[in-house]
PDB file of C-alpha atoms in Angstrom:
ATOM      1  CA  MET F   1      41.009 -13.186  50.372  1.00 53.00           C
ATOM      2  CA  SER F   2      43.539 -15.318  52.072  1.00 66.00           C
ATOM      3  CA  GLY F   3      44.497 -16.761  48.737  1.00 70.00           C
ATOM      4  CA  PHE F   4      45.212 -13.294  47.353  1.00 74.00           C
ATOM      5  CA  GLU F   5      47.183 -12.365  50.526  1.00 77.00           C
ATOM      6  CA  ASN F   6      49.278 -15.546  50.072  1.00 82.00           C
ATOM      7  CA  PHE F   7      49.943 -14.730  46.423  1.00 75.00           C
ATOM      8  CA  TRP F   8      50.863 -11.102  47.202  1.00 79.00           C
ATOM      9  CA  ALA F   9      53.160 -12.237  50.123  1.00 77.00           C
ATOM     10  CA  ILE F  10      55.059 -14.483  47.691  1.00 77.00           C
ATOM     11  CA  TYR F  11      54.840 -12.537  44.408  1.00 79.00           C
ATOM     12  CA  GLY F  12      54.217  -8.960  45.507  1.00 84.00           C
ATOM     13  CA  ASN F  13      57.749  -7.817  44.943  1.00 87.00           C
ATOM     14  CA  LEU F  14      57.801  -9.395  41.553  1.00 87.00           C
ATOM     15  CA  VAL F  15      54.634  -7.624  40.461  1.00 89.00           C
ATOM     16  CA  LEU F  16      55.981  -4.366  41.614  1.00 92.00           C
ATOM     17  CA  THR F  17      59.282  -4.954  39.882  1.00 93.00           C
ATOM     18  CA  LEU F  18      57.278  -5.532  36.674  1.00 94.00           C
ATOM     19  CA  GLY F  19      56.002  -1.989  37.097  1.00 95.00           C
ATOM     20  CA  THR F  20      59.381  -0.388  37.715  1.00 96.00           C
ATOM     21  CA  ASN F  21      60.981  -2.315  34.807  1.00 95.00           C
ATOM     22  CA  ALA F  22      58.113  -1.055  32.645  1.00 96.00           C
ATOM     23  CA  LEU F  23      59.058   2.486  33.596  1.00 97.00           C
ATOM     24  CA  LEU F  24      62.705   1.835  32.758  1.00 96.00           C
ATOM     25  CA  ALA F  25      61.748   0.422  29.351  1.00 95.00           C
ATOM     26  CA  LEU F  26      59.638   3.428  28.628  1.00 96.00           C
ATOM     27  CA  SER F  27      62.559   5.777  29.649  1.00 96.00           C
ATOM     28  CA  ILE F  28      64.885   4.404  26.974  1.00 95.00           C
ATOM     29  CA  TRP F  29      62.002   4.153  24.474  1.00 95.00           C
ATOM     30  CA  LEU F  30      61.719   7.932  24.664  1.00 94.00           C
ATOM     31  CA  THR F  31      65.350   8.405  23.598  1.00 94.00           C
ATOM     32  CA  LEU F  32      65.118   5.719  20.935  1.00 93.00           C
ATOM     33  CA  ALA F  33      62.037   7.381  19.540  1.00 92.00           C
ATOM     34  CA  CYS F  34      64.166  10.483  18.994  1.00 93.00           C
ATOM     35  CA  GLY F  35      66.836   8.504  17.171  1.00 91.00           C
ATOM     36  CA  MET F  36      69.338   8.327  20.091  1.00 93.00           C
ATOM     37  CA  LEU F  37      71.070   5.175  21.236  1.00 89.00           C
ATOM     38  CA  ALA F  38      71.818   6.511  24.787  1.00 91.00           C
ATOM     39  CA  MET F  39      72.889   3.880  27.354  1.00 90.00           C
ATOM     40  CA  ALA F  40      72.795   6.074  30.498  1.00 94.00           C
ATOM     41  CA  ASN F  41      69.397   5.041  31.835  1.00 95.00           C
ATOM     42  CA  ALA F  42      70.818   2.557  34.418  1.00 95.00           C
ATOM     43  CA  ALA F  43      73.064   5.346  35.735  1.00 96.00           C
ATOM     44  CA  PHE F  44      70.072   7.747  35.860  1.00 97.00           C
ATOM     45  CA  MET F  45      68.169   5.051  37.736  1.00 97.00           C
ATOM     46  CA  GLY F  46      70.971   4.828  40.230  1.00 96.00           C
ATOM     47  CA  ILE F  47      71.104   8.588  40.693  1.00 96.00           C
ATOM     48  CA  GLY F  48      67.364   8.681  41.300  1.00 97.00           C
ATOM     49  CA  ALA F  49      67.502   5.725  43.719  1.00 97.00           C
ATOM     50  CA  TYR F  50      70.397   7.152  45.816  1.00 97.00           C
ATOM     51  CA  ALA F  51      68.875  10.699  45.823  1.00 97.00           C
ATOM     52  CA  ALA F  52      65.484   9.428  46.971  1.00 97.00           C
ATOM     53  CA  ALA F  53      66.972   7.096  49.537  1.00 96.00           C
ATOM     54  CA  LEU F  54      69.224   9.732  51.062  1.00 96.00           C
ATOM     55  CA  LEU F  55      66.270  12.111  51.376  1.00 96.00           C
ATOM     56  CA  THR F  56      64.152   9.655  53.346  1.00 96.00           C
ATOM     57  CA  MET F  57      67.018   8.189  55.418  1.00 94.00           C
ATOM     58  CA  ASN F  58      69.027  11.277  56.206  1.00 92.00           C
ATOM     59  CA  TYR F  59      66.536  14.113  56.078  1.00 92.00           C
ATOM     60  CA  ASP F  60      63.253  12.381  56.916  1.00 91.00           C
ATOM     61  CA  MET F  61      61.551  13.820  53.893  1.00 94.00           C
ATOM     62  CA  PRO F  62      58.040  12.688  52.882  1.00 96.00           C
ATOM     63  CA  PHE F  63      57.947   9.996  50.199  1.00 96.00           C
ATOM     64  CA  SER F  64      56.422  12.403  47.669  1.00 96.00           C
ATOM     65  CA  VAL F  65      59.416  14.828  48.102  1.00 97.00           C
ATOM     66  CA  ALA F  66      61.875  11.872  47.811  1.00 96.00           C
ATOM     67  CA  LEU F  67      60.214  10.741  44.567  1.00 97.00           C
ATOM     68  CA  ALA F  68      60.420  14.309  43.209  1.00 97.00           C
ATOM     69  CA  GLY F  69      64.084  14.496  44.286  1.00 97.00           C
ATOM     70  CA  GLY F  70      64.640  11.117  42.548  1.00 97.00           C
ATOM     71  CA  MET F  71      63.406  12.622  39.313  1.00 97.00           C
ATOM     72  CA  VAL F  72      65.001  16.080  39.607  1.00 97.00           C
ATOM     73  CA  ALA F  73      68.529  14.810  40.352  1.00 97.00           C
ATOM     74  CA  PRO F  74      68.980  12.799  37.210  1.00 97.00           C
ATOM     75  CA  ALA F  75      67.273  15.443  35.126  1.00 97.00           C
ATOM     76  CA  ILE F  76      69.860  18.057  36.202  1.00 97.00           C
ATOM     77  CA  VAL F  77      72.686  15.656  35.545  1.00 96.00           C
ATOM     78  CA  ALA F  78      71.224  14.757  32.174  1.00 96.00           C
ATOM     79  CA  LEU F  79      70.941  18.447  31.254  1.00 96.00           C
ATOM     80  CA  LEU F  80      74.633  18.836  32.082  1.00 95.00           C
ATOM     81  CA  ILE F  81      76.029  15.924  30.276  1.00 94.00           C
ATOM     82  CA  GLY F  82      73.572  16.283  27.416  1.00 93.00           C
ATOM     83  CA  LEU F  83      75.099  19.573  26.310  1.00 89.00           C
ATOM     84  CA  PRO F  84      78.432  18.010  25.082  1.00 90.00           C
ATOM     85  CA  THR F  85      77.351  14.425  24.453  1.00 91.00           C
ATOM     86  CA  LEU F  86      74.186  14.955  22.309  1.00 90.00           C
ATOM     87  CA  ARG F  87      76.430  16.355  19.572  1.00 88.00           C
ATOM     88  CA  LEU F  88      77.296  12.737  18.984  1.00 88.00           C
ATOM     89  CA  SER F  89      75.168  10.067  17.375  1.00 85.00           C
ATOM     90  CA  GLY F  90      74.937   6.300  16.856  1.00 84.00           C
ATOM     91  CA  VAL F  91      77.670   4.154  18.443  1.00 87.00           C
ATOM     92  CA  TYR F  92      79.625   7.218  19.544  1.00 91.00           C
ATOM     93  CA  LEU F  93      76.680   8.430  21.757  1.00 92.00           C
ATOM     94  CA  ALA F  94      76.302   4.933  23.123  1.00 91.00           C
ATOM     95  CA  MET F  95      79.974   4.805  24.178  1.00 93.00           C
ATOM     96  CA  ALA F  96      79.877   8.278  25.645  1.00 93.00           C
ATOM     97  CA  THR F  97      76.850   7.435  27.760  1.00 94.00           C
ATOM     98  CA  LEU F  98      78.241   4.038  28.830  1.00 91.00           C
ATOM     99  CA  GLY F  99      81.331   5.944  29.940  1.00 93.00           C
ATOM    100  CA  PHE F 100      79.194   8.247  31.993  1.00 94.00           C
ATOM    101  CA  GLY F 101      77.518   5.280  33.602  1.00 92.00           C
ATOM    102  CA  GLU F 102      80.865   4.009  34.731  1.00 92.00           C
ATOM    103  CA  VAL F 103      81.754   7.435  36.111  1.00 93.00           C
ATOM    104  CA  VAL F 104      78.507   7.262  38.202  1.00 94.00           C
ATOM    105  CA  ARG F 105      79.338   3.758  39.477  1.00 91.00           C
ATOM    106  CA  VAL F 106      82.867   4.742  40.542  1.00 92.00           C
ATOM    107  CA  THR F 107      81.704   7.939  42.092  1.00 93.00           C
ATOM    108  CA  ILE F 108      79.195   5.919  44.274  1.00 92.00           C
ATOM    109  CA  LEU F 109      81.955   3.533  45.188  1.00 91.00           C
ATOM    110  CA  ASN F 110      84.305   6.318  46.297  1.00 92.00           C
ATOM    111  CA  THR F 111      81.767   8.397  48.305  1.00 91.00           C
ATOM    112  CA  GLU F 112      81.415   5.976  51.237  1.00 90.00           C
ATOM    113  CA  SER F 113      80.403   8.550  53.768  1.00 89.00           C
ATOM    114  CA  LEU F 114      77.334   9.479  51.711  1.00 90.00           C
ATOM    115  CA  THR F 115      76.503   6.363  49.573  1.00 91.00           C
ATOM    116  CA  GLY F 116      77.997   3.519  51.698  1.00 91.00           C
ATOM    117  CA  GLY F 117      80.454   2.810  48.859  1.00 91.00           C
ATOM    118  CA  ALA F 118      80.691  -0.818  47.837  1.00 88.00           C
ATOM    119  CA  LEU F 119      78.438  -1.890  50.813  1.00 90.00           C
ATOM    120  CA  GLY F 120      75.545   0.195  49.479  1.00 91.00           C
ATOM    121  CA  LEU F 121      72.749   1.695  51.468  1.00 93.00           C
ATOM    122  CA  ASN F 122      70.901  -0.660  53.764  1.00 92.00           C
ATOM    123  CA  GLY F 123      67.721  -0.208  55.780  1.00 90.00           C
ATOM    124  CA  ILE F 124      65.903   2.058  53.279  1.00 94.00           C
ATOM    125  CA  PRO F 125      62.296   2.360  54.547  1.00 94.00           C
ATOM    126  CA  GLN F 126      59.859   0.282  52.488  1.00 92.00           C
ATOM    127  CA  LEU F 127      57.510   3.057  51.494  1.00 94.00           C
ATOM    128  CA  THR F 128      56.605   1.875  47.917  1.00 94.00           C
ATOM    129  CA  GLN F 129      53.064   0.634  47.702  1.00 93.00           C
ATOM    130  CA  TRP F 130      51.374  -1.078  44.754  1.00 92.00           C
ATOM    131  CA  TRP F 131      49.361   2.089  43.915  1.00 94.00           C
ATOM    132  CA  HIS F 132      52.529   4.123  43.814  1.00 96.00           C
ATOM    133  CA  VAL F 133      53.945   1.985  41.006  1.00 96.00           C
ATOM    134  CA  LEU F 134      50.569   1.798  39.139  1.00 95.00           C
ATOM    135  CA  LEU F 135      49.774   5.514  39.323  1.00 97.00           C
ATOM    136  CA  SER F 136      53.321   6.335  38.196  1.00 97.00           C
ATOM    137  CA  LEU F 137      53.144   3.953  35.236  1.00 97.00           C
ATOM    138  CA  LEU F 138      49.681   5.245  34.173  1.00 97.00           C
ATOM    139  CA  ILE F 139      50.834   8.815  34.359  1.00 97.00           C
ATOM    140  CA  VAL F 140      53.977   8.192  32.389  1.00 97.00           C
ATOM    141  CA  LEU F 141      52.044   6.207  29.721  1.00 97.00           C
ATOM    142  CA  PHE F 142      49.428   9.071  29.426  1.00 97.00           C
ATOM    143  CA  VAL F 143      52.089  11.742  29.128  1.00 96.00           C
ATOM    144  CA  LEU F 144      54.090   9.752  26.502  1.00 96.00           C
ATOM    145  CA  TRP F 145      50.913   8.959  24.577  1.00 95.00           C
ATOM    146  CA  ARG F 146      50.114  12.648  24.424  1.00 95.00           C
ATOM    147  CA  VAL F 147      53.614  13.504  23.362  1.00 94.00           C
ATOM    148  CA  ARG F 148      53.586  10.945  20.688  1.00 91.00           C
ATOM    149  CA  ALA F 149      50.461  12.431  19.112  1.00 90.00           C
ATOM    150  CA  SER F 150      51.665  15.955  19.486  1.00 94.00           C
ATOM    151  CA  LYS F 151      53.972  18.236  17.452  1.00 94.00           C
ATOM    152  CA  VAL F 152      56.910  17.146  19.647  1.00 94.00           C
ATOM    153  CA  GLY F 153      56.236  13.466  18.881  1.00 93.00           C
ATOM    154  CA  ARG F 154      56.168  14.205  15.121  1.00 94.00           C
ATOM    155  CA  ALA F 155      59.495  15.990  15.513  1.00 95.00           C
ATOM    156  CA  PHE F 156      60.958  12.973  17.293  1.00 94.00           C
ATOM    157  CA  ASP F 157      59.812  10.747  14.452  1.00 93.00           C
ATOM    158  CA  ALA F 158      61.323  13.093  11.879  1.00 94.00           C
ATOM    159  CA  ILE F 159      64.681  13.247  13.759  1.00 94.00           C
ATOM    160  CA  ARG F 160      64.810   9.451  14.026  1.00 92.00           C
ATOM    161  CA  GLY F 161      64.054   9.128  10.308  1.00 90.00           C
ATOM    162  CA  ASP F 162      66.622  11.681   9.075  1.00 90.00           C
ATOM    163  CA  GLU F 163      68.291  14.147  11.421  1.00 90.00           C
ATOM    164  CA  THR F 164      69.589  16.278   8.662  1.00 89.00           C
ATOM    165  CA  ALA F 165      66.352  16.524   6.836  1.00 92.00           C
ATOM    166  CA  ALA F 166      64.540  17.330  10.079  1.00 92.00           C
ATOM    167  CA  GLY F 167      66.864  20.231  10.607  1.00 91.00           C
ATOM    168  CA  LEU F 168      66.310  21.550   7.080  1.00 91.00           C
ATOM    169  CA  MET F 169      62.504  21.420   7.797  1.00 91.00           C
ATOM    170  CA  GLY F 170      63.000  23.843  10.618  1.00 91.00           C
ATOM    171  CA  ILE F 171      62.964  21.354  13.501  1.00 93.00           C
ATOM    172  CA  ASP F 172      65.232  22.277  16.426  1.00 93.00           C
ATOM    173  CA  VAL F 173      67.083  18.968  16.507  1.00 93.00           C
ATOM    174  CA  ARG F 174      69.251  19.679  19.473  1.00 93.00           C
ATOM    175  CA  ALA F 175      66.435  21.017  21.667  1.00 95.00           C
ATOM    176  CA  ASN F 176      64.247  17.997  20.935  1.00 95.00           C
ATOM    177  CA  LYS F 177      67.011  15.642  21.623  1.00 95.00           C
ATOM    178  CA  MET F 178      67.699  17.301  24.919  1.00 96.00           C
ATOM    179  CA  LEU F 179      63.971  17.110  25.821  1.00 96.00           C
ATOM    180  CA  ALA F 180      63.893  13.427  25.123  1.00 96.00           C
ATOM    181  CA  PHE F 181      67.123  12.760  26.926  1.00 96.00           C
ATOM    182  CA  VAL F 182      66.117  14.761  30.174  1.00 97.00           C
ATOM    183  CA  ALA F 183      62.572  13.329  30.223  1.00 97.00           C
ATOM    184  CA  GLY F 184      64.037   9.789  29.830  1.00 97.00           C
ATOM    185  CA  ALA F 185      66.335  10.530  32.724  1.00 97.00           C
ATOM    186  CA  MET F 186      63.476  11.657  34.868  1.00 97.00           C
ATOM    187  CA  ILE F 187      61.410   8.482  34.194  1.00 97.00           C
ATOM    188  CA  ALA F 188      64.459   6.292  34.985  1.00 97.00           C
ATOM    189  CA  GLY F 189      65.075   8.219  38.175  1.00 97.00           C
ATOM    190  CA  LEU F 190      61.425   7.697  39.174  1.00 97.00           C
ATOM    191  CA  ALA F 191      61.845   3.951  38.663  1.00 97.00           C
ATOM    192  CA  GLY F 192      64.992   3.987  40.766  1.00 97.00           C
ATOM    193  CA  ALA F 193      63.303   5.936  43.568  1.00 97.00           C
ATOM    194  CA  LEU F 194      60.359   3.474  43.661  1.00 97.00           C
ATOM    195  CA  ASN F 195      62.665   0.466  43.531  1.00 96.00           C
ATOM    196  CA  ALA F 196      64.920   1.730  46.233  1.00 95.00           C
ATOM    197  CA  HIS F 197      61.924   1.944  48.663  1.00 95.00           C
ATOM    198  CA  LEU F 198      60.785  -1.444  47.674  1.00 93.00           C
ATOM    199  CA  THR F 199      63.895  -3.522  48.146  1.00 87.00           C
ATOM    200  CA  PHE F 200      65.446  -2.028  51.357  1.00 85.00           C
ATOM    201  CA  PHE F 201      68.937  -2.049  49.878  1.00 91.00           C
ATOM    202  CA  ILE F 202      70.628  -0.463  46.881  1.00 95.00           C
ATOM    203  CA  GLY F 203      74.294  -0.861  45.741  1.00 93.00           C
ATOM    204  CA  PRO F 204      76.461   0.487  42.984  1.00 91.00           C
ATOM    205  CA  ASN F 205      76.583  -2.875  41.079  1.00 88.00           C
ATOM    206  CA  GLU F 206      72.857  -2.742  40.508  1.00 90.00           C
ATOM    207  CA  TYR F 207      73.318   0.228  38.089  1.00 92.00           C
ATOM    208  CA  GLY F 208      76.187  -0.872  35.923  1.00 88.00           C
ATOM    209  CA  PHE F 209      76.630  -2.040  32.353  1.00 85.00           C
ATOM    210  CA  ASP F 210      74.606  -5.263  32.767  1.00 84.00           C
ATOM    211  CA  ARG F 211      71.507  -3.317  33.939  1.00 89.00           C
ATOM    212  CA  GLY F 212      71.837  -0.858  31.070  1.00 89.00           C
ATOM    213  CA  VAL F 213      71.873  -3.626  28.546  1.00 85.00           C
ATOM    214  CA  GLU F 214      68.878  -5.182  30.236  1.00 87.00           C
ATOM    215  CA  ILE F 215      66.953  -1.955  29.990  1.00 90.00           C
ATOM    216  CA  LEU F 216      67.724  -1.668  26.292  1.00 88.00           C
ATOM    217  CA  THR F 217      66.848  -5.302  25.632  1.00 86.00           C
ATOM    218  CA  MET F 218      63.420  -4.789  27.198  1.00 88.00           C
ATOM    219  CA  THR F 219      62.534  -2.050  24.681  1.00 89.00           C
ATOM    220  CA  ILE F 220      64.245  -3.644  21.584  1.00 87.00           C
ATOM    221  CA  LEU F 221      62.589  -7.036  22.313  1.00 86.00           C
ATOM    222  CA  GLY F 222      59.142  -5.587  22.723  1.00 89.00           C
ATOM    223  CA  GLY F 223      59.456  -3.065  19.788  1.00 87.00           C
ATOM    224  CA  ILE F 224      59.713   0.654  19.599  1.00 86.00           C
ATOM    225  CA  GLY F 225      56.803   1.017  17.195  1.00 84.00           C
ATOM    226  CA  SER F 226      54.300   1.762  20.002  1.00 87.00           C
ATOM    227  CA  LEU F 227      54.163   2.283  23.759  1.00 92.00           C
ATOM    228  CA  ILE F 228      52.868  -1.258  24.186  1.00 93.00           C
ATOM    229  CA  GLY F 229      56.168  -2.712  22.898  1.00 91.00           C
ATOM    230  CA  PRO F 230      58.340  -1.568  25.950  1.00 93.00           C
ATOM    231  CA  LEU F 231      55.587  -2.927  28.336  1.00 94.00           C
ATOM    232  CA  VAL F 232      55.586  -6.368  26.570  1.00 92.00           C
ATOM    233  CA  GLY F 233      59.453  -6.501  26.529  1.00 90.00           C
ATOM    234  CA  SER F 234      59.751  -5.519  30.192  1.00 92.00           C
ATOM    235  CA  PHE F 235      57.274  -8.210  31.231  1.00 92.00           C
ATOM    236  CA  ILE F 236      59.098 -10.840  29.317  1.00 88.00           C
ATOM    237  CA  ILE F 237      62.522 -10.016  30.609  1.00 87.00           C
ATOM    238  CA  THR F 238      61.278  -9.803  34.153  1.00 88.00           C
ATOM    239  CA  LEU F 239      59.168 -12.975  34.119  1.00 87.00           C
ATOM    240  CA  LEU F 240      61.345 -15.220  31.912  1.00 81.00           C
ATOM    241  CA  PRO F 241      63.964 -15.950  34.674  1.00 78.00           C
ATOM    242  CA  GLU F 242      61.173 -16.857  37.106  1.00 77.00           C
ATOM    243  CA  MET F 243      59.470 -19.141  34.524  1.00 75.00           C
ATOM    244  CA  LEU F 244      62.761 -20.946  33.758  1.00 71.00           C
ATOM    245  CA  ARG F 245      63.760 -21.702  37.360  1.00 71.00           C
ATOM    246  CA  GLY F 246      63.007 -25.404  36.691  1.00 69.00           C
ATOM    247  CA  PHE F 247      66.006 -25.509  34.300  1.00 67.00           C
ATOM    248  CA  SER F 248      68.373 -24.858  37.190  1.00 64.00           C
ATOM    249  CA  ASP F 249      71.942 -24.370  35.892  1.00 68.00           C
ATOM    250  CA  PHE F 250      70.628 -24.174  32.240  1.00 69.00           C
ATOM    251  CA  ARG F 251      68.311 -21.317  32.934  1.00 64.00           C
ATOM    252  CA  LEU F 252      70.454 -18.516  31.495  1.00 63.00           C
ATOM    253  CA  VAL F 253      71.229 -20.641  28.351  1.00 72.00           C
ATOM    254  CA  VAL F 254      67.536 -21.223  27.690  1.00 69.00           C
ATOM    255  CA  ASN F 255      66.814 -17.607  28.519  1.00 67.00           C
ATOM    256  CA  GLY F 256      69.412 -16.344  26.048  1.00 71.00           C
ATOM    257  CA  LEU F 257      68.283 -18.882  23.322  1.00 77.00           C
ATOM    258  CA  ILE F 258      64.623 -17.624  23.552  1.00 73.00           C
ATOM    259  CA  LEU F 259      65.762 -14.025  23.261  1.00 72.00           C
ATOM    260  CA  VAL F 260      68.036 -14.786  20.166  1.00 78.00           C
ATOM    261  CA  LEU F 261      65.140 -16.641  18.438  1.00 79.00           C
ATOM    262  CA  ILE F 262      62.785 -13.700  19.037  1.00 77.00           C
ATOM    263  CA  VAL F 263      65.253 -11.158  17.677  1.00 73.00           C
ATOM    264  CA  LEU F 264      66.046 -13.380  14.635  1.00 81.00           C
ATOM    265  CA  PHE F 265      62.405 -14.045  13.648  1.00 80.00           C
ATOM    266  CA  LEU F 266      60.879 -10.735  14.905  1.00 78.00           C
ATOM    267  CA  PRO F 267      63.484  -8.087  14.198  1.00 76.00           C
ATOM    268  CA  GLN F 268      60.932  -5.208  14.713  1.00 79.00           C
ATOM    269  CA  GLY F 269      60.146  -6.577  18.131  1.00 81.00           C
ATOM    270  CA  ILE F 270      57.230  -8.661  19.447  1.00 84.00           C
ATOM    271  CA  TRP F 271      54.715  -5.917  19.240  1.00 81.00           C
ATOM    272  CA  ASP F 272      54.928  -4.528  15.773  1.00 75.00           C
ATOM    273  CA  PRO F 273      51.885  -2.625  14.708  1.00 71.00           C
ATOM    274  CA  ALA F 274      52.941  -2.747  11.024  1.00 68.00           C
ATOM    275  CA  ARG F 275      53.201  -6.520  11.082  1.00 68.00           C
ATOM    276  CA  PHE F 276      49.710  -6.736  12.650  1.00 64.00           C
ATOM    277  CA  LYS F 277      48.262  -4.560   9.901  1.00 64.00           C
ATOM    278  CA  ARG F 278      49.821  -6.863   7.199  1.00 68.00           C
ATOM    279  CA  TRP F 279      48.383  -9.911   8.974  1.00 65.00           C
ATOM    280  CA  PHE F 280      44.955  -8.188   9.206  1.00 64.00           C
ATOM    281  CA  LYS F 281      44.923  -7.262   5.554  1.00 65.00           C
ATOM    282  CA  GLY F 282      46.141 -10.638   4.435  1.00 61.00           C
ATOM    283  CA  GLY F 283      43.400 -12.403   6.425  1.00 58.00           C
ATOM    284  CA  LYS F 284      40.814  -9.965   5.144  1.00 57.00           C
ATOM    285  CA  HIS F 285      41.774 -10.645   1.454  1.00 53.00           C
ATOM    286  CA  ALA F 286      41.785 -14.377   2.170  1.00 51.00           C
TER     287      ALA F 286
END
């Protein structure tokens, strides 16, 4: 038992970070599954983190209420910005949502009385426990699994394949896109709320462009063909810097090289069900 306690004392935060990063990867997987390259998930994470932290620090709300607030706040914002931005697609949607992320960062910087500005919020109570992260991840996975197998999931697939054809088939493209966008924002906000009550401190620079690219990389690296892909990608992106600590100053170079090689040779992601089926059929015929 002492061995486990020592392990948890050293790596406990890393293990919980794996869980919150998995939630972030799933949040952007949902929008990618509906054919949207939206880059606002880091901003939604920040909104959820600040909303939850302010509820516990300033209003002494229970942790469950803070988590709910961390999900509702980004959902409302996503609903508001989704009305004009979801008319866009492709790189234009990515640029619009990146711009929104910058607006959120600057707003946090300029509301010092509420958010602490550039200094961030310090002294957030450490309320996140391992079972909070595990339960949240299992619930999100179950809900997304059910959605993927439902009529809504089939509508998402049709929109990703051909938005115009999906509309001609009677699918409400705009409503389904809005659903995916808002649900992704809620999951990202949940990850932010859990992370805020794990790390004691949050600041505006944690939710900028770099974090947005990192979240997208997790999902693309793992693959969007199934729910397992984002989990694999988030684990690799989280653990790789820790595993490469021995390379010292060259760690980032080796990290980038590994990611480039994976993208070059596995363009559909590491976890690609179609590739596994081909391998299985090939081995069976052999």
